[in-house]
PDB file of C-alpha atoms in Angstrom:
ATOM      1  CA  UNK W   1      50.363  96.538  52.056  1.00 60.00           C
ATOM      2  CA  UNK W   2      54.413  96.777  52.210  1.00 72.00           C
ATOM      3  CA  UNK W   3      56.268  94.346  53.350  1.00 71.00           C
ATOM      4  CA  UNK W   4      57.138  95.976  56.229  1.00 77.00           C
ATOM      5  CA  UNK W   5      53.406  96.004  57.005  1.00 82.00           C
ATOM      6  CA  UNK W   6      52.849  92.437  56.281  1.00 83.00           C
ATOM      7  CA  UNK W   7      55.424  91.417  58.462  1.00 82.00           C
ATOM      8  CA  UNK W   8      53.831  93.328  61.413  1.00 84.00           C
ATOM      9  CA  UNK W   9      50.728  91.945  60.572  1.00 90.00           C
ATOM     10  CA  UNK W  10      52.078  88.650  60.826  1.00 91.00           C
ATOM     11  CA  UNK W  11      53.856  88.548  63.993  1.00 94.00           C
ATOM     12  CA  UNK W  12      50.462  90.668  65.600  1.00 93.00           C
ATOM     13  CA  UNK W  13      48.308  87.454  64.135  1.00 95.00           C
ATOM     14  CA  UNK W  14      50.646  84.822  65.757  1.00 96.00           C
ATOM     15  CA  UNK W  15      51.102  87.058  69.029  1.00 95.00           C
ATOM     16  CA  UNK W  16      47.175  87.001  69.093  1.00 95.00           C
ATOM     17  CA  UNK W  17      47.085  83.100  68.323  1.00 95.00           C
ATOM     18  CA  UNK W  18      49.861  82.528  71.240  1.00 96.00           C
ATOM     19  CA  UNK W  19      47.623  84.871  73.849  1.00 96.00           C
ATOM     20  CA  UNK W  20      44.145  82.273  72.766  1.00 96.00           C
ATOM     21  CA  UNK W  21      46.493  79.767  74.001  1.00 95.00           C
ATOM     22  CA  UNK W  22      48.373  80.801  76.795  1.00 96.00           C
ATOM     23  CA  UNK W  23      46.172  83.899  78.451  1.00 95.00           C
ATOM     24  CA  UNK W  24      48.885  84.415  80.675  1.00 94.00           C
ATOM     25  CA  UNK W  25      50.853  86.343  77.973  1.00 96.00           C
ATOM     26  CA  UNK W  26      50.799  89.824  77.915  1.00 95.00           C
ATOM     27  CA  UNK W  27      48.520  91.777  75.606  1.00 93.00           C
ATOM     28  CA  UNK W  28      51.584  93.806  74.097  1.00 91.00           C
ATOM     29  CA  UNK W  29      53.696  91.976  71.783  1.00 89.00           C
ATOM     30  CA  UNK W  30      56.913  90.916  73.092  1.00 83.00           C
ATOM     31  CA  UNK W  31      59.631  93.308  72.393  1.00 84.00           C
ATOM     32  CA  UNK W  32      62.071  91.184  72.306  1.00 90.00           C
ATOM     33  CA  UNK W  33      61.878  89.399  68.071  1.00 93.00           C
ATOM     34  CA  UNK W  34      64.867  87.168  66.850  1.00 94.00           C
ATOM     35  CA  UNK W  35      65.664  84.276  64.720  1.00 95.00           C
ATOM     36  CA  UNK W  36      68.414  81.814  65.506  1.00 96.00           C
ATOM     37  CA  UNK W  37      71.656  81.405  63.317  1.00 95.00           C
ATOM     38  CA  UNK W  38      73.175  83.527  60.417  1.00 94.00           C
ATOM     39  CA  UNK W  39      71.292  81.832  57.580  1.00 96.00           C
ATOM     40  CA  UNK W  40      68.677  80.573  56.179  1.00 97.00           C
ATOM     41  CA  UNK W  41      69.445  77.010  57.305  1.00 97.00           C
ATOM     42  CA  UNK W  42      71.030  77.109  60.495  1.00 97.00           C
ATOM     43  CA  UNK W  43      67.623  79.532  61.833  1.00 97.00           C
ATOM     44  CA  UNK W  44      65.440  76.694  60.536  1.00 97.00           C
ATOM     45  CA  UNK W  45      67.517  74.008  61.988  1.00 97.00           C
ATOM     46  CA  UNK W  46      67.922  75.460  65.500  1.00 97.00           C
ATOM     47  CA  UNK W  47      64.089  76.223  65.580  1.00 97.00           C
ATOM     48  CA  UNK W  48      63.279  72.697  64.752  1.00 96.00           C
ATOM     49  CA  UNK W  49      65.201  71.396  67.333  1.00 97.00           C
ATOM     50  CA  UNK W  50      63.125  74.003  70.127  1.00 97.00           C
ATOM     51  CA  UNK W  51      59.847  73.151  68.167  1.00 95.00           C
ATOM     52  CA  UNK W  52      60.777  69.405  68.563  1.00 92.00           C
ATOM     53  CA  UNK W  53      61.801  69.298  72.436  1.00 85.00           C
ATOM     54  CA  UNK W  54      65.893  69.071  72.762  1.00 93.00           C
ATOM     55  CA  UNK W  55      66.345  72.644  72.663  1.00 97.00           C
ATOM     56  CA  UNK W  56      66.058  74.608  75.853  1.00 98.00           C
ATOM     57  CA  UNK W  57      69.222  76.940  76.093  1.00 98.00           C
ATOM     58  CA  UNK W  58      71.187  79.304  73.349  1.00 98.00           C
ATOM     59  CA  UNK W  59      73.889  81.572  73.370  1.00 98.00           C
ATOM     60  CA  UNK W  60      74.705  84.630  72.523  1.00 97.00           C
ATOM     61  CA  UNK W  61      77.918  87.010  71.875  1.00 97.00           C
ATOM     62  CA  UNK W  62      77.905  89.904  74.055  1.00 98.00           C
ATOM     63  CA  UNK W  63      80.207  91.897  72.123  1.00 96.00           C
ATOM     64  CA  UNK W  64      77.550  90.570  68.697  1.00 94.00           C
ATOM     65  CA  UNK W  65      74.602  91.978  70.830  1.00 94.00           C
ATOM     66  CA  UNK W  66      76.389  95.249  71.887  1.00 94.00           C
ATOM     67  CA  UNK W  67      77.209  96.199  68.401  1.00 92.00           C
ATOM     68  CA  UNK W  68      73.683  95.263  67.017  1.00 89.00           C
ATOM     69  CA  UNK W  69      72.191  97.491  69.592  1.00 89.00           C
ATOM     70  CA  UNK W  70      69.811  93.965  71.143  1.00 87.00           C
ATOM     71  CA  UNK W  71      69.150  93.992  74.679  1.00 89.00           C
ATOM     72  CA  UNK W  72      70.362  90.848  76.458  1.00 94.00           C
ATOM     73  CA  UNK W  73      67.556  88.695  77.542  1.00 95.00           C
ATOM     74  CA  UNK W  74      66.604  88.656  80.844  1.00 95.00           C
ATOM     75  CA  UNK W  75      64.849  85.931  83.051  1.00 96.00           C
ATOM     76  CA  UNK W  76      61.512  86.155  83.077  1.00 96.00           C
ATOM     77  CA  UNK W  77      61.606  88.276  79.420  1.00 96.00           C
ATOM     78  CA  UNK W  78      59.421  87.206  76.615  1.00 96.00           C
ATOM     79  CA  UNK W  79      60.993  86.479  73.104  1.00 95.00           C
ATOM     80  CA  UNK W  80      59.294  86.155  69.916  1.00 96.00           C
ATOM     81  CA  UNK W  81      61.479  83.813  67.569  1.00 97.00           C
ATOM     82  CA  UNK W  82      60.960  83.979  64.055  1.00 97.00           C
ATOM     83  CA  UNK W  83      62.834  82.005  61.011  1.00 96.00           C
ATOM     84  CA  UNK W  84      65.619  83.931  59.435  1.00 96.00           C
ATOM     85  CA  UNK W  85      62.921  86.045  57.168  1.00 95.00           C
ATOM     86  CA  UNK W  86      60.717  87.385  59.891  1.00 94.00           C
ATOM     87  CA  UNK W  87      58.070  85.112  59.882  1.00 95.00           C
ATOM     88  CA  UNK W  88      56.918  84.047  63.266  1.00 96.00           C
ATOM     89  CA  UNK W  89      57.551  80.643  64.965  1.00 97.00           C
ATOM     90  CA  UNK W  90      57.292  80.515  68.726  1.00 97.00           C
ATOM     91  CA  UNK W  91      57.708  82.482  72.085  1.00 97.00           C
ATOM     92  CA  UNK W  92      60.216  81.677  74.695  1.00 97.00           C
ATOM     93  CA  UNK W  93      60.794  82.868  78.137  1.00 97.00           C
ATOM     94  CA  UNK W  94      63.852  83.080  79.598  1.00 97.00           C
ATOM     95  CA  UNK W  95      64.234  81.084  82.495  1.00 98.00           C
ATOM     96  CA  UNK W  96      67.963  81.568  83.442  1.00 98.00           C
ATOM     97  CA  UNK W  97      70.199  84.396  82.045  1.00 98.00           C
ATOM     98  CA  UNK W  98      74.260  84.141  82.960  1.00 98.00           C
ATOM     99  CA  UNK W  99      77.286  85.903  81.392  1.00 98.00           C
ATOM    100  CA  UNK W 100      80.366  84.125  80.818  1.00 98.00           C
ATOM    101  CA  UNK W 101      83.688  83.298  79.220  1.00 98.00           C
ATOM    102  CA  UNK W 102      83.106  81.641  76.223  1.00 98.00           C
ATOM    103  CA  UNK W 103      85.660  78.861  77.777  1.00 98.00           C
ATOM    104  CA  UNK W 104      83.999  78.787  80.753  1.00 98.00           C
ATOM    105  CA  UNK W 105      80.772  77.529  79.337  1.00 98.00           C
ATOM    106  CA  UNK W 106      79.943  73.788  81.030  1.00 98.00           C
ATOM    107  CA  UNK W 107      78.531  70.184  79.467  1.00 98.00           C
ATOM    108  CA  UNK W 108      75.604  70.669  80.802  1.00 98.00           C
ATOM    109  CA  UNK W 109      74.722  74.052  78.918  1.00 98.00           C
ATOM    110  CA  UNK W 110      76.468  72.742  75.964  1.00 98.00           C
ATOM    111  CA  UNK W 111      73.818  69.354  76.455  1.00 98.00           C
ATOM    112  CA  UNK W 112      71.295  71.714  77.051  1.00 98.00           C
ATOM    113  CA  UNK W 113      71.060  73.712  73.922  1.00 97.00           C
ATOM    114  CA  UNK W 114      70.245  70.561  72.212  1.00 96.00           C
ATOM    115  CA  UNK W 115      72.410  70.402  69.043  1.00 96.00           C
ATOM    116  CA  UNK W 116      74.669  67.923  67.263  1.00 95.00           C
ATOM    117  CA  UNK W 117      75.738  64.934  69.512  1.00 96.00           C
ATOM    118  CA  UNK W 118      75.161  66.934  72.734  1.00 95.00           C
ATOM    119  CA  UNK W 119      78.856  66.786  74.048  1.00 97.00           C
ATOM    120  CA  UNK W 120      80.859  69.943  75.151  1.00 98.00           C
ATOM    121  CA  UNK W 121      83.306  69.328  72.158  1.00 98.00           C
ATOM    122  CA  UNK W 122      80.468  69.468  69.804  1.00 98.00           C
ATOM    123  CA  UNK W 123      78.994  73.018  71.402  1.00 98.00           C
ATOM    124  CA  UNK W 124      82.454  74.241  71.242  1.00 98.00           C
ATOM    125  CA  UNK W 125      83.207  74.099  67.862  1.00 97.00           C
ATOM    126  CA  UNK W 126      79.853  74.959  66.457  1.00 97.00           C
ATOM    127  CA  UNK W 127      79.878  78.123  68.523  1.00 98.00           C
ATOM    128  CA  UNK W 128      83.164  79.081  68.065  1.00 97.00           C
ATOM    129  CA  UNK W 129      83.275  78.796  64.129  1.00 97.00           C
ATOM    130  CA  UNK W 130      79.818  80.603  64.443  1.00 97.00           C
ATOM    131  CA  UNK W 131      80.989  83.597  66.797  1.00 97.00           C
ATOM    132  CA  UNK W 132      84.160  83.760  64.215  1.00 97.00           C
ATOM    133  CA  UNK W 133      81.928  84.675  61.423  1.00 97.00           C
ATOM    134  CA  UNK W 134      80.054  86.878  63.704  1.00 96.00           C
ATOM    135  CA  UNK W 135      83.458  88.920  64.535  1.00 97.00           C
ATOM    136  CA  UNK W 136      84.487  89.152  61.045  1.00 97.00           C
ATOM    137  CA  UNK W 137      81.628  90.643  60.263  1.00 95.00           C
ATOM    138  CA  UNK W 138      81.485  93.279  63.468  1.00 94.00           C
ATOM    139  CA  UNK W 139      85.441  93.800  62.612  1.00 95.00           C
ATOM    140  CA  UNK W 140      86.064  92.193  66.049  1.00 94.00           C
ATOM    141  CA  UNK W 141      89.122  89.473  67.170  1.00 95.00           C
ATOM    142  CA  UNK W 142      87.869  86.806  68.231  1.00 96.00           C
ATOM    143  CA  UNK W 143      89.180  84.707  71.627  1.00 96.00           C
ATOM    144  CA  UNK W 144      88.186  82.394  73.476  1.00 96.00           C
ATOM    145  CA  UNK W 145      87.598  84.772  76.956  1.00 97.00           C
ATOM    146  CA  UNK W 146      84.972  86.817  74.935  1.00 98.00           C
ATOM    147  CA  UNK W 147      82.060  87.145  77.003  1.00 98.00           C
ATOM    148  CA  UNK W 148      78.927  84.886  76.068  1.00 98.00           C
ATOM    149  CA  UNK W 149      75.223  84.896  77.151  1.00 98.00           C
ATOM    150  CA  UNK W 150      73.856  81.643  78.040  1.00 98.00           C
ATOM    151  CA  UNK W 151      70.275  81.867  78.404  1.00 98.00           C
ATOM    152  CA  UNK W 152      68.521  78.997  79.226  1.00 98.00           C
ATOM    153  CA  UNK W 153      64.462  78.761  78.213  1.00 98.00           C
ATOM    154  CA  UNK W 154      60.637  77.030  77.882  1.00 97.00           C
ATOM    155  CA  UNK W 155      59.246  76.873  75.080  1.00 97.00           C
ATOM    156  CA  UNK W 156      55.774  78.868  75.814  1.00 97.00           C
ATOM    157  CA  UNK W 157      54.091  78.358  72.417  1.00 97.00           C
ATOM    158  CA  UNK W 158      53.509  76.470  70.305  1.00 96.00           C
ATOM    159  CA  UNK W 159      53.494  73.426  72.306  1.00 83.00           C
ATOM    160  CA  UNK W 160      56.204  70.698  71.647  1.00 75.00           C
ATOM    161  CA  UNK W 161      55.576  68.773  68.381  1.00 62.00           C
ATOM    162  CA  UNK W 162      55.093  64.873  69.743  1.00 56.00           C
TER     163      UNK W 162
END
């Protein structure tokens, strides 16, 4: 079997698991398959903190998501998060979807995502040095009016770690 194949198999396995443990979830796999971050390190920290309970919001560059040809979420929508090599960690739904200014985004989002010391300041320059990197990359100038997606979510499964 490929790798290719293995991976599938994989995230089929877990989707199965997930379904034994929350019926409610659709038979079909979610569509929707993402890690957090750019690297290794930052996916792995960012999924510990949703696997771990502080976590319940993330955000997204619109321009990022255009380019990559990724649908934005939507509320309701079913994601299934993997770390940054495609092995599969948990599903999400979205429970609140806005689009925004990057410099409009609030404290309580920026508490809400769960990361660093919580504060506005904090989310600000985390996200901005990330969505930097992100425009170099896609050739893009960055500003501080781009247009984020603030998506707000449960965690569906695995339940929280206590």
């Amino acid at each position: 079997m490929d790798g290719e194949s293995q991976q599938k198999s994989a995230l089929e396995a877990f989707w199965a698991e997930a379904r034994a443990a929350v019926p409610a979830l659709p038979a079909d796999i979610a569509t929707d398959i993402w890690f957090f971050g750019d690297s290794a390190a930052l996916s792995q920290s960012l999924a510990d903190l949703v696997l771990k309970g502080p976590k319940r919001a993330t955000t997204g560059l619109v321009a990022e998501m255009a380019a990559e040809g990724l649908p934005l979420p939507r509320q309701g929508g079913l994601s299934l998060v993997t770390d940054f090599h495609g092995r599969p960690l948990m599903v999400l739904r979205s429970t609140r979807v806005e689009i925004m200014p990057f410099s409009k985004v609030d404290a309580a989002f920026a508490a809400a995502e769960g990361e660093g010391d919580g504060s506005l300041a904090y989310w600000q320059g985390a996200h901005e040095s990330y969505f930097k990197r992100s425009c170099a990359r896609l050739g893009l100038d960055w500003h501080r009016d781009m247009e984020v997606v603030c998506e707000r979510f449960e965690l569906v499964y695995p339940p929280v770690a206590t």
